[in-house]
PDB file of C-alpha atoms in Angstrom:
ATOM      1  CA  MET A 299      21.173  -8.858  -3.238  1.00  0.00           C
ATOM      2  CA  ILE A 300      17.647  -9.195  -3.791  1.00  0.00           C
ATOM      3  CA  ARG A 301      14.846  -7.600  -1.802  1.00  0.00           C
ATOM      4  CA  GLU A 302      11.641  -6.153  -1.773  1.00  0.00           C
ATOM      5  CA  ALA A 303      11.318  -2.705  -3.386  1.00  0.00           C
ATOM      6  CA  THR A 304      10.565   0.366  -0.732  1.00  0.00           C
ATOM      7  CA  ASP A 305       9.684   3.914  -1.700  1.00  0.00           C
ATOM      8  CA  LYS A 306      13.535   4.768  -1.412  1.00  0.00           C
ATOM      9  CA  ASP A 307      14.019   3.029  -4.484  1.00  0.00           C
ATOM     10  CA  ALA A 308      11.574   4.868  -6.943  1.00  0.00           C
ATOM     11  CA  GLU A 309      14.265   7.081  -8.193  1.00  0.00           C
ATOM     12  CA  ALA A 310      16.671   4.250  -9.183  1.00  0.00           C
ATOM     13  CA  ILE A 311      13.720   2.275 -10.571  1.00  0.00           C
ATOM     14  CA  THR A 312      12.408   5.609 -12.558  1.00  0.00           C
ATOM     15  CA  ALA A 313      15.991   5.855 -14.214  1.00  0.00           C
ATOM     16  CA  ILE A 314      15.981   2.411 -15.189  1.00  0.00           C
ATOM     17  CA  TYR A 315      12.537   2.444 -16.503  1.00  0.00           C
ATOM     18  CA  ASN A 316      12.852   6.052 -18.257  1.00  0.00           C
ATOM     19  CA  TYR A 317      15.809   4.930 -20.334  1.00  0.00           C
ATOM     20  CA  TYR A 318      13.638   2.283 -22.019  1.00  0.00           C
ATOM     21  CA  ILE A 319      10.899   4.844 -22.525  1.00  0.00           C
ATOM     22  CA  GLN A 320      13.003   7.132 -24.166  1.00  0.00           C
ATOM     23  CA  ASN A 321      15.401   5.212 -26.102  1.00  0.00           C
ATOM     24  CA  THR A 322      13.289   1.794 -26.886  1.00  0.00           C
ATOM     25  CA  VAL A 323      10.145   0.032 -27.847  1.00  0.00           C
ATOM     26  CA  ILE A 324      10.471  -2.379 -24.984  1.00  0.00           C
ATOM     27  CA  THR A 325       7.654  -0.563 -23.373  1.00  0.00           C
ATOM     28  CA  PHE A 326       5.027   1.538 -24.975  1.00  0.00           C
ATOM     29  CA  GLU A 327       5.016   4.176 -22.547  1.00  0.00           C
ATOM     30  CA  GLU A 328       6.025   7.236 -24.370  1.00  0.00           C
ATOM     31  CA  ASP A 329       6.145   9.869 -21.631  1.00  0.00           C
ATOM     32  CA  SER A 330       8.818   9.783 -18.801  1.00  0.00           C
ATOM     33  CA  LEU A 331       7.778   9.034 -15.100  1.00  0.00           C
ATOM     34  CA  ASP A 332       8.504  10.607 -12.019  1.00  0.00           C
ATOM     35  CA  PRO A 333       9.556   8.653  -8.955  1.00  0.00           C
ATOM     36  CA  SER A 334       6.149   9.354  -7.351  1.00  0.00           C
ATOM     37  CA  ASP A 335       4.579   7.317 -10.341  1.00  0.00           C
ATOM     38  CA  PHE A 336       6.555   4.469  -9.063  1.00  0.00           C
ATOM     39  CA  ILE A 337       5.976   4.908  -5.474  1.00  0.00           C
ATOM     40  CA  GLU A 338       2.279   4.800  -6.591  1.00  0.00           C
ATOM     41  CA  ARG A 339       2.917   1.371  -8.962  1.00  0.00           C
ATOM     42  CA  ILE A 340       4.979  -0.356  -6.188  1.00  0.00           C
ATOM     43  CA  ARG A 341       2.333   0.311  -3.309  1.00  0.00           C
ATOM     44  CA  LYS A 342      -0.131  -0.964  -5.859  1.00  0.00           C
ATOM     45  CA  VAL A 343       1.537  -4.215  -6.319  1.00  0.00           C
ATOM     46  CA  GLN A 344       2.543  -4.836  -2.887  1.00  0.00           C
ATOM     47  CA  GLU A 345      -0.912  -4.010  -1.547  1.00  0.00           C
ATOM     48  CA  SER A 346      -2.387  -6.628  -3.737  1.00  0.00           C
ATOM     49  CA  GLY A 347      -0.102  -9.306  -2.088  1.00  0.00           C
ATOM     50  CA  TYR A 348       2.221  -9.370  -5.220  1.00  0.00           C
ATOM     51  CA  SER A 349       5.936  -8.664  -5.354  1.00  0.00           C
ATOM     52  CA  TRP A 350       8.033  -5.974  -6.596  1.00  0.00           C
ATOM     53  CA  LEU A 351      11.799  -6.956  -6.220  1.00  0.00           C
ATOM     54  CA  VAL A 352      14.920  -4.701  -6.511  1.00  0.00           C
ATOM     55  CA  ALA A 353      18.459  -6.161  -7.352  1.00  0.00           C
ATOM     56  CA  GLU A 354      21.079  -4.338  -5.740  1.00  0.00           C
ATOM     57  CA  GLU A 355      24.653  -4.547  -6.226  1.00  0.00           C
ATOM     58  CA  ASN A 356      27.386  -2.399  -4.177  1.00  0.00           C
ATOM     59  CA  GLY A 357      24.339  -0.282  -2.770  1.00  0.00           C
ATOM     60  CA  GLU A 358      23.106   0.652  -6.067  1.00  0.00           C
ATOM     61  CA  VAL A 359      19.715  -0.811  -7.649  1.00  0.00           C
ATOM     62  CA  ILE A 360      20.501  -2.191 -10.927  1.00  0.00           C
ATOM     63  CA  GLY A 361      17.289  -3.840 -11.894  1.00  0.00           C
ATOM     64  CA  TYR A 362      13.716  -4.979 -10.802  1.00  0.00           C
ATOM     65  CA  ALA A 363      11.051  -7.290 -11.468  1.00  0.00           C
ATOM     66  CA  TYR A 364       7.408  -7.331 -10.321  1.00  0.00           C
ATOM     67  CA  SER A 365       4.422  -9.503 -10.563  1.00  0.00           C
ATOM     68  CA  SER A 366       0.866  -8.001 -10.562  1.00  0.00           C
ATOM     69  CA  LYS A 367      -2.837  -9.138 -11.343  1.00  0.00           C
ATOM     70  CA  TRP A 368      -2.928  -9.984 -15.075  1.00  0.00           C
ATOM     71  CA  ASN A 369      -6.865  -9.295 -15.088  1.00  0.00           C
ATOM     72  CA  ASP A 370      -9.068  -7.551 -12.525  1.00  0.00           C
ATOM     73  CA  ARG A 371     -11.832 -10.008 -13.091  1.00  0.00           C
ATOM     74  CA  THR A 372     -12.195 -12.625 -10.165  1.00  0.00           C
ATOM     75  CA  ALA A 373     -11.928 -15.453 -12.399  1.00  0.00           C
ATOM     76  CA  TYR A 374      -8.478 -14.482 -13.294  1.00  0.00           C
ATOM     77  CA  ILE A 375      -7.426 -14.418  -9.493  1.00  0.00           C
ATOM     78  CA  ASN A 376      -4.834 -17.501  -9.712  1.00  0.00           C
ATOM     79  CA  THR A 377      -3.155 -15.572 -12.741  1.00  0.00           C
ATOM     80  CA  ALA A 378      -0.218 -13.198 -12.511  1.00  0.00           C
ATOM     81  CA  GLU A 379       1.724 -11.137 -14.911  1.00  0.00           C
ATOM     82  CA  VAL A 380       5.271 -10.687 -14.674  1.00  0.00           C
ATOM     83  CA  SER A 381       8.130  -8.215 -15.900  1.00  0.00           C
ATOM     84  CA  VAL A 382      11.787  -7.683 -15.445  1.00  0.00           C
ATOM     85  CA  TYR A 383      13.991  -4.439 -16.217  1.00  0.00           C
ATOM     86  CA  LEU A 384      17.643  -4.212 -15.622  1.00  0.00           C
ATOM     87  CA  SER A 385      19.540  -1.136 -16.057  1.00  0.00           C
ATOM     88  CA  HIS A 386      20.553  -0.573 -19.625  1.00  0.00           C
ATOM     89  CA  HIS A 387      24.266  -0.984 -18.569  1.00  0.00           C
ATOM     90  CA  ILE A 388      23.996  -4.360 -17.038  1.00  0.00           C
ATOM     91  CA  LYS A 389      24.601  -7.053 -19.441  1.00  0.00           C
ATOM     92  CA  SER A 390      24.456 -11.005 -19.215  1.00  0.00           C
ATOM     93  CA  ARG A 391      25.341 -11.069 -15.386  1.00  0.00           C
ATOM     94  CA  GLY A 392      22.707 -13.178 -14.353  1.00  0.00           C
ATOM     95  CA  TRP A 393      20.673 -10.467 -12.448  1.00  0.00           C
ATOM     96  CA  GLY A 394      17.495 -10.997 -14.728  1.00  0.00           C
ATOM     97  CA  THR A 395      17.559 -14.616 -13.684  1.00  0.00           C
ATOM     98  CA  LYS A 396      18.081 -13.828 -10.333  1.00  0.00           C
ATOM     99  CA  LEU A 397      15.171 -11.404  -9.914  1.00  0.00           C
ATOM    100  CA  TYR A 398      12.898 -14.258 -11.628  1.00  0.00           C
ATOM    101  CA  ASP A 399      13.974 -16.855  -9.605  1.00  0.00           C
ATOM    102  CA  GLU A 400      12.897 -15.009  -6.519  1.00  0.00           C
ATOM    103  CA  LEU A 401       9.396 -13.754  -8.246  1.00  0.00           C
ATOM    104  CA  PHE A 402       8.614 -17.119  -9.413  1.00  0.00           C
ATOM    105  CA  SER A 403       9.056 -18.419  -5.820  1.00  0.00           C
ATOM    106  CA  SER A 404       6.912 -15.767  -4.549  1.00  0.00           C
ATOM    107  CA  LEU A 405       4.177 -16.746  -7.159  1.00  0.00           C
ATOM    108  CA  ARG A 406       4.539 -20.492  -6.280  1.00  0.00           C
ATOM    109  CA  ASN A 407       3.920 -19.569  -2.675  1.00  0.00           C
ATOM    110  CA  LYS A 408       1.036 -17.734  -3.482  1.00  0.00           C
ATOM    111  CA  SER A 409      -0.263 -20.809  -5.667  1.00  0.00           C
ATOM    112  CA  ILE A 410      -0.319 -18.690  -8.658  1.00  0.00           C
ATOM    113  CA  HIS A 411      -1.606 -21.234 -11.347  1.00  0.00           C
ATOM    114  CA  ILE A 412      -0.499 -19.758 -14.399  1.00  0.00           C
ATOM    115  CA  VAL A 413       2.296 -16.892 -15.178  1.00  0.00           C
ATOM    116  CA  ILE A 414       2.020 -14.490 -18.172  1.00  0.00           C
ATOM    117  CA  GLY A 415       4.580 -12.261 -19.737  1.00  0.00           C
ATOM    118  CA  GLY A 416       4.037  -9.897 -22.673  1.00  0.00           C
ATOM    119  CA  ILE A 417       7.164  -8.859 -24.950  1.00  0.00           C
ATOM    120  CA  THR A 418       7.381  -6.117 -27.683  1.00  0.00           C
ATOM    121  CA  LEU A 419       8.715  -8.155 -30.552  1.00  0.00           C
ATOM    122  CA  PRO A 420      11.507  -8.636 -31.690  1.00  0.00           C
ATOM    123  CA  ASN A 421      13.559  -8.887 -28.277  1.00  0.00           C
ATOM    124  CA  PRO A 422      15.481 -12.004 -28.225  1.00  0.00           C
ATOM    125  CA  ALA A 423      16.900 -11.238 -24.665  1.00  0.00           C
ATOM    126  CA  SER A 424      13.653 -10.899 -23.142  1.00  0.00           C
ATOM    127  CA  VAL A 425      12.149 -14.122 -25.168  1.00  0.00           C
ATOM    128  CA  ALA A 426      15.243 -16.081 -23.926  1.00  0.00           C
ATOM    129  CA  ILE A 427      14.781 -15.152 -20.009  1.00  0.00           C
ATOM    130  CA  HIS A 428      10.855 -15.940 -20.239  1.00  0.00           C
ATOM    131  CA  GLU A 429      11.830 -19.166 -21.807  1.00  0.00           C
ATOM    132  CA  LYS A 430      14.523 -20.126 -19.299  1.00  0.00           C
ATOM    133  CA  PHE A 431      11.862 -19.921 -16.894  1.00  0.00           C
ATOM    134  CA  GLY A 432       9.773 -22.406 -18.920  1.00  0.00           C
ATOM    135  CA  MET A 433       7.346 -20.262 -20.647  1.00  0.00           C
ATOM    136  CA  GLU A 434       6.066 -20.710 -23.894  1.00  0.00           C
ATOM    137  CA  LYS A 435       4.701 -18.496 -26.496  1.00  0.00           C
ATOM    138  CA  VAL A 436       0.915 -18.835 -26.726  1.00  0.00           C
ATOM    139  CA  ALA A 437      -0.136 -15.580 -28.874  1.00  0.00           C
ATOM    140  CA  HIS A 438       1.291 -12.924 -31.193  1.00  0.00           C
ATOM    141  CA  PHE A 439      -0.316  -9.724 -31.805  1.00  0.00           C
ATOM    142  CA  LYS A 440       0.803  -8.050 -35.505  1.00  0.00           C
ATOM    143  CA  GLU A 441       1.355  -4.305 -35.369  1.00  0.00           C
ATOM    144  CA  VAL A 442      -0.827  -3.319 -32.147  1.00  0.00           C
ATOM    145  CA  GLY A 443       1.741  -0.910 -30.838  1.00  0.00           C
ATOM    146  CA  TYR A 444       2.925   2.194 -32.589  1.00  0.00           C
ATOM    147  CA  LYS A 445       6.029   3.894 -31.221  1.00  0.00           C
ATOM    148  CA  PHE A 446       8.964   5.798 -32.717  1.00  0.00           C
ATOM    149  CA  GLY A 447       7.260   5.970 -36.184  1.00  0.00           C
ATOM    150  CA  GLU A 448       6.982   2.163 -36.575  1.00  0.00           C
ATOM    151  CA  TRP A 449       4.164  -0.526 -35.986  1.00  0.00           C
ATOM    152  CA  LEU A 450       5.229  -3.189 -33.458  1.00  0.00           C
ATOM    153  CA  ASP A 451       4.171  -6.938 -32.591  1.00  0.00           C
ATOM    154  CA  VAL A 452       3.404  -7.985 -28.944  1.00  0.00           C
ATOM    155  CA  GLY A 453       3.827 -11.725 -27.973  1.00  0.00           C
ATOM    156  CA  TYR A 454       2.538 -13.447 -24.904  1.00  0.00           C
ATOM    157  CA  TRP A 455       4.442 -16.111 -23.242  1.00  0.00           C
ATOM    158  CA  GLN A 456       3.065 -18.420 -20.334  1.00  0.00           C
ATOM    159  CA  VAL A 457       3.716 -21.070 -17.891  1.00  0.00           C
ATOM    160  CA  GLN A 458       1.781 -22.948 -15.522  1.00  0.00           C
ATOM    161  CA  LEU A 459       3.578 -23.285 -12.072  1.00  0.00           C
ATOM    162  CA  ASN A 460       0.701 -24.860  -9.582  1.00  0.00           C
ATOM    163  CA  THR A 461      -1.842 -27.243 -10.398  1.00  0.00           C
TER     164      THR A 461
END
């Protein structure tokens, strides 16, 4: 089941995300977060008119995706950024696609013109899901992040949803 996140989901979302903070370079955050951090993040996204979705299987939150403003300047009002995270235990079961299907649908309904996603490289799984949704690589920044003793590249993908 895919649904809008609530404050009650913050603990599960925190556990999913903290795994990536502690064990991967997928996110450049380095300090683990608390559920209160995610309650604030979820509310900020939803109060700004965007969606924060969770995937639930057998009553357990196993992933999430959200959209947000790409930039606060008013000229960017029709551009959104997206992100998706799945529990590291969930592999190749289609949940990322299901989450993005719902998220992209909500963005089309908001008349969002451009959707952008940033990806730490290399990350073949993330590149694949973004390209599955028609996103094309438009930028590559070399060695802009540093985590776990290594310099990391970041790529940006985008797609036009509405004219």
